[in-house]
Amino acid sequence: MRIYISADMEGVTGLVDAADVQPGGRDYERGRLMMAEDVNAAVRGAVAAGATDITVNDAHGPMRNILPEALHPAARLIRGKPKHMGMLEGLDPGHDAVLCVGYHSRAGELGVLSHSFMGHEIEDIWLDGRPVGEIGLAHATAAAIGVPVAVLTGDDRACGEMADWDASVTTVAVKHAKDRFAAELRPAGEARTAIEEAVAAALAVRRTPPAAPSEVSTLTVRWQSASVASTLLGIPGVTAADPRTVQARGALPGLYRQFGVWMRVAASLTNQPPYC
């Protein structure tokens, strides 16, 4: 059994603030170890379920957060950037399931460290007219590749967002949001045991292949900056919905990869930190 783990950081056990998840932050070094421990719990669960091949993609920020020596030896690590498929780099149809560890709710939701991909630079995203964030877009793209999402871990708002997309996905709430930078934390040992047990149980159930999205989808993104939207119009196929909103039509997962190009363009035009 081949398992793919996409590891974000904002939804990791115990983390609530930008200083916990951004390089140079006061508690970042501790945060990256907490991230590794949540991932390791998922790896242990996968091994218990019979996984023989486990890939972990460090999917947060600089994508160099997990220290290789801190990762469970049963897993291989994809580290660094750029990655053509970003948070789903390395996922292929040969994988049996995706585990989303440390995920967070989308921009505009009152979840811990909520945002969509680029802090405040992205105000809203829609996939075929439906509001979407990192959770929904990862789920839809994985489905297009042909791999089901089996488990998601994060705060209670992230778990609720996943349930809205696919109620069959097992979710593990490691904290309960009080506000965007505050949460009631589940004890770390308890949270990791819950992750390990949930992964083992979820992977023990044979899952039917996910329903593929429509052959052509529309991705729409509203940016904080009209400059970003204007620049993106230079990419063939990108059209304007209004001065700060662009969209494109295409098939997933190609559309997901194109969105990664949009973000690299946006990053070149803006230099404000996220979460402000």
mmCIF file of C-alpha atoms in Angstrom, residues 157-256:
data_model
loop_
_atom_site.group_PDB
_atom_site.id
_atom_site.type_symbol
_atom_site.label_atom_id
_atom_site.label_comp_id
_atom_site.label_asym_id
_atom_site.label_seq_id
_atom_site.Cartn_x
_atom_site.Cartn_y
_atom_site.Cartn_z
ATOM 1 C CA ARG A 157 -12.846 24.533 11.553
ATOM 2 C CA ALA A 158 -10.549 22.750 9.094
ATOM 3 C CA CYS A 159 -12.212 19.449 9.961
ATOM 4 C CA GLY A 160 -15.628 20.985 9.320
ATOM 5 C CA GLU A 161 -14.485 22.355 5.983
ATOM 6 C CA MET A 162 -13.279 18.922 4.941
ATOM 7 C CA ALA A 163 -16.576 17.354 6.033
ATOM 8 C CA ASP A 164 -18.426 19.815 3.804
ATOM 9 C CA TRP A 165 -16.370 18.636 0.835
ATOM 10 C CA ASP A 166 -16.405 14.923 1.578
ATOM 11 C CA ALA A 167 -18.048 13.508 4.671
ATOM 12 C CA SER A 168 -16.340 10.152 4.109
ATOM 13 C CA VAL A 169 -12.929 11.624 5.016
ATOM 14 C CA THR A 170 -11.867 10.875 8.592
ATOM 15 C CA THR A 171 -10.941 14.075 10.442
ATOM 16 C CA VAL A 172 -8.951 14.611 13.628
ATOM 17 C CA ALA A 173 -9.327 17.929 15.457
ATOM 18 C CA VAL A 174 -6.117 18.599 17.386
ATOM 19 C CA LYS A 175 -7.343 22.005 18.635
ATOM 20 C CA HIS A 176 -10.525 24.054 18.754
ATOM 21 C CA ALA A 177 -10.407 27.572 17.346
ATOM 22 C CA LYS A 178 -11.219 30.435 19.692
ATOM 23 C CA ASP A 179 -10.182 33.041 17.127
ATOM 24 C CA ARG A 180 -7.696 33.374 14.293
ATOM 25 C CA PHE A 181 -4.703 33.333 16.648
ATOM 26 C CA ALA A 182 -6.135 31.477 19.647
ATOM 27 C CA ALA A 183 -7.285 27.933 20.309
ATOM 28 C CA GLU A 184 -8.101 25.444 23.014
ATOM 29 C CA LEU A 185 -5.377 22.862 22.586
ATOM 30 C CA ARG A 186 -5.739 19.135 22.806
ATOM 31 C CA PRO A 187 -2.894 17.624 24.894
ATOM 32 C CA ALA A 188 -0.069 16.793 22.509
ATOM 33 C CA GLY A 189 0.199 13.123 23.418
ATOM 34 C CA GLU A 190 -3.552 12.650 23.150
ATOM 35 C CA ALA A 191 -3.660 14.419 19.779
ATOM 36 C CA ARG A 192 -0.891 12.280 18.300
ATOM 37 C CA THR A 193 -2.468 9.080 19.559
ATOM 38 C CA ALA A 194 -5.732 10.180 17.933
ATOM 39 C CA ILE A 195 -3.944 10.867 14.629
ATOM 40 C CA GLU A 196 -2.184 7.499 14.661
ATOM 41 C CA GLU A 197 -5.347 5.561 15.509
ATOM 42 C CA ALA A 198 -7.502 7.455 12.996
ATOM 43 C CA VAL A 199 -5.032 6.849 10.166
ATOM 44 C CA ALA A 200 -4.707 3.150 10.971
ATOM 45 C CA ALA A 201 -8.497 2.737 11.073
ATOM 46 C CA ALA A 202 -9.156 4.783 7.933
ATOM 47 C CA LEU A 203 -6.568 2.939 5.857
ATOM 48 C CA ALA A 204 -7.907 -0.427 6.976
ATOM 49 C CA VAL A 205 -11.095 0.314 5.029
ATOM 50 C CA ARG A 206 -10.950 -0.248 1.292
ATOM 51 C CA ARG A 207 -11.931 2.988 -0.425
ATOM 52 C CA THR A 208 -13.609 3.328 -3.778
ATOM 53 C CA PRO A 209 -11.836 5.601 -6.270
ATOM 54 C CA PRO A 210 -13.034 9.187 -5.925
ATOM 55 C CA ALA A 211 -15.448 10.663 -8.419
ATOM 56 C CA ALA A 212 -13.424 12.674 -10.912
ATOM 57 C CA PRO A 213 -14.242 16.370 -11.255
ATOM 58 C CA SER A 214 -15.804 17.647 -14.454
ATOM 59 C CA GLU A 215 -13.550 17.509 -17.489
ATOM 60 C CA VAL A 216 -13.321 21.296 -17.534
ATOM 61 C CA SER A 217 -13.356 23.362 -14.347
ATOM 62 C CA THR A 218 -13.248 27.094 -13.722
ATOM 63 C CA LEU A 219 -10.832 28.444 -11.133
ATOM 64 C CA THR A 220 -11.465 31.998 -9.960
ATOM 65 C CA VAL A 221 -9.188 33.965 -7.616
ATOM 66 C CA ARG A 222 -9.772 37.368 -6.063
ATOM 67 C CA TRP A 223 -6.502 39.083 -5.129
ATOM 68 C CA GLN A 224 -5.865 41.816 -2.624
ATOM 69 C CA SER A 225 -3.872 43.655 -5.289
ATOM 70 C CA ALA A 226 -5.197 44.801 -8.656
ATOM 71 C CA SER A 227 -1.562 44.788 -9.807
ATOM 72 C CA VAL A 228 -1.398 41.012 -9.439
ATOM 73 C CA ALA A 229 -4.644 40.515 -11.344
ATOM 74 C CA SER A 230 -3.529 42.841 -14.111
ATOM 75 C CA THR A 231 -0.188 41.072 -14.529
ATOM 76 C CA LEU A 232 -1.796 37.631 -14.661
ATOM 77 C CA LEU A 233 -3.828 38.702 -17.693
ATOM 78 C CA GLY A 234 -0.609 38.305 -19.671
ATOM 79 C CA ILE A 235 -0.932 34.520 -19.291
ATOM 80 C CA PRO A 236 -2.911 32.979 -22.179
ATOM 81 C CA GLY A 237 -6.320 31.788 -21.063
ATOM 82 C CA VAL A 238 -6.522 34.011 -17.979
ATOM 83 C CA THR A 239 -9.428 36.465 -18.075
ATOM 84 C CA ALA A 240 -10.665 39.219 -15.766
ATOM 85 C CA ALA A 241 -13.913 38.991 -13.809
ATOM 86 C CA ASP A 242 -13.260 42.407 -12.244
ATOM 87 C CA PRO A 243 -10.120 44.517 -11.608
ATOM 88 C CA ARG A 244 -8.928 42.222 -8.786
ATOM 89 C CA THR A 245 -10.380 38.875 -9.879
ATOM 90 C CA VAL A 246 -9.071 36.528 -12.557
ATOM 91 C CA GLN A 247 -10.199 33.141 -13.768
ATOM 92 C CA ALA A 248 -9.192 30.345 -16.091
ATOM 93 C CA ARG A 249 -10.809 27.183 -17.411
ATOM 94 C CA GLY A 250 -9.125 23.839 -17.721
ATOM 95 C CA ALA A 251 -8.895 20.315 -16.389
ATOM 96 C CA LEU A 252 -7.505 19.403 -12.998
ATOM 97 C CA PRO A 253 -4.738 18.650 -12.115
ATOM 98 C CA GLY A 254 -3.340 20.929 -14.827
ATOM 99 C CA LEU A 255 -5.377 23.852 -13.530
ATOM 100 C CA TYR A 256 -3.866 23.324 -10.068
#
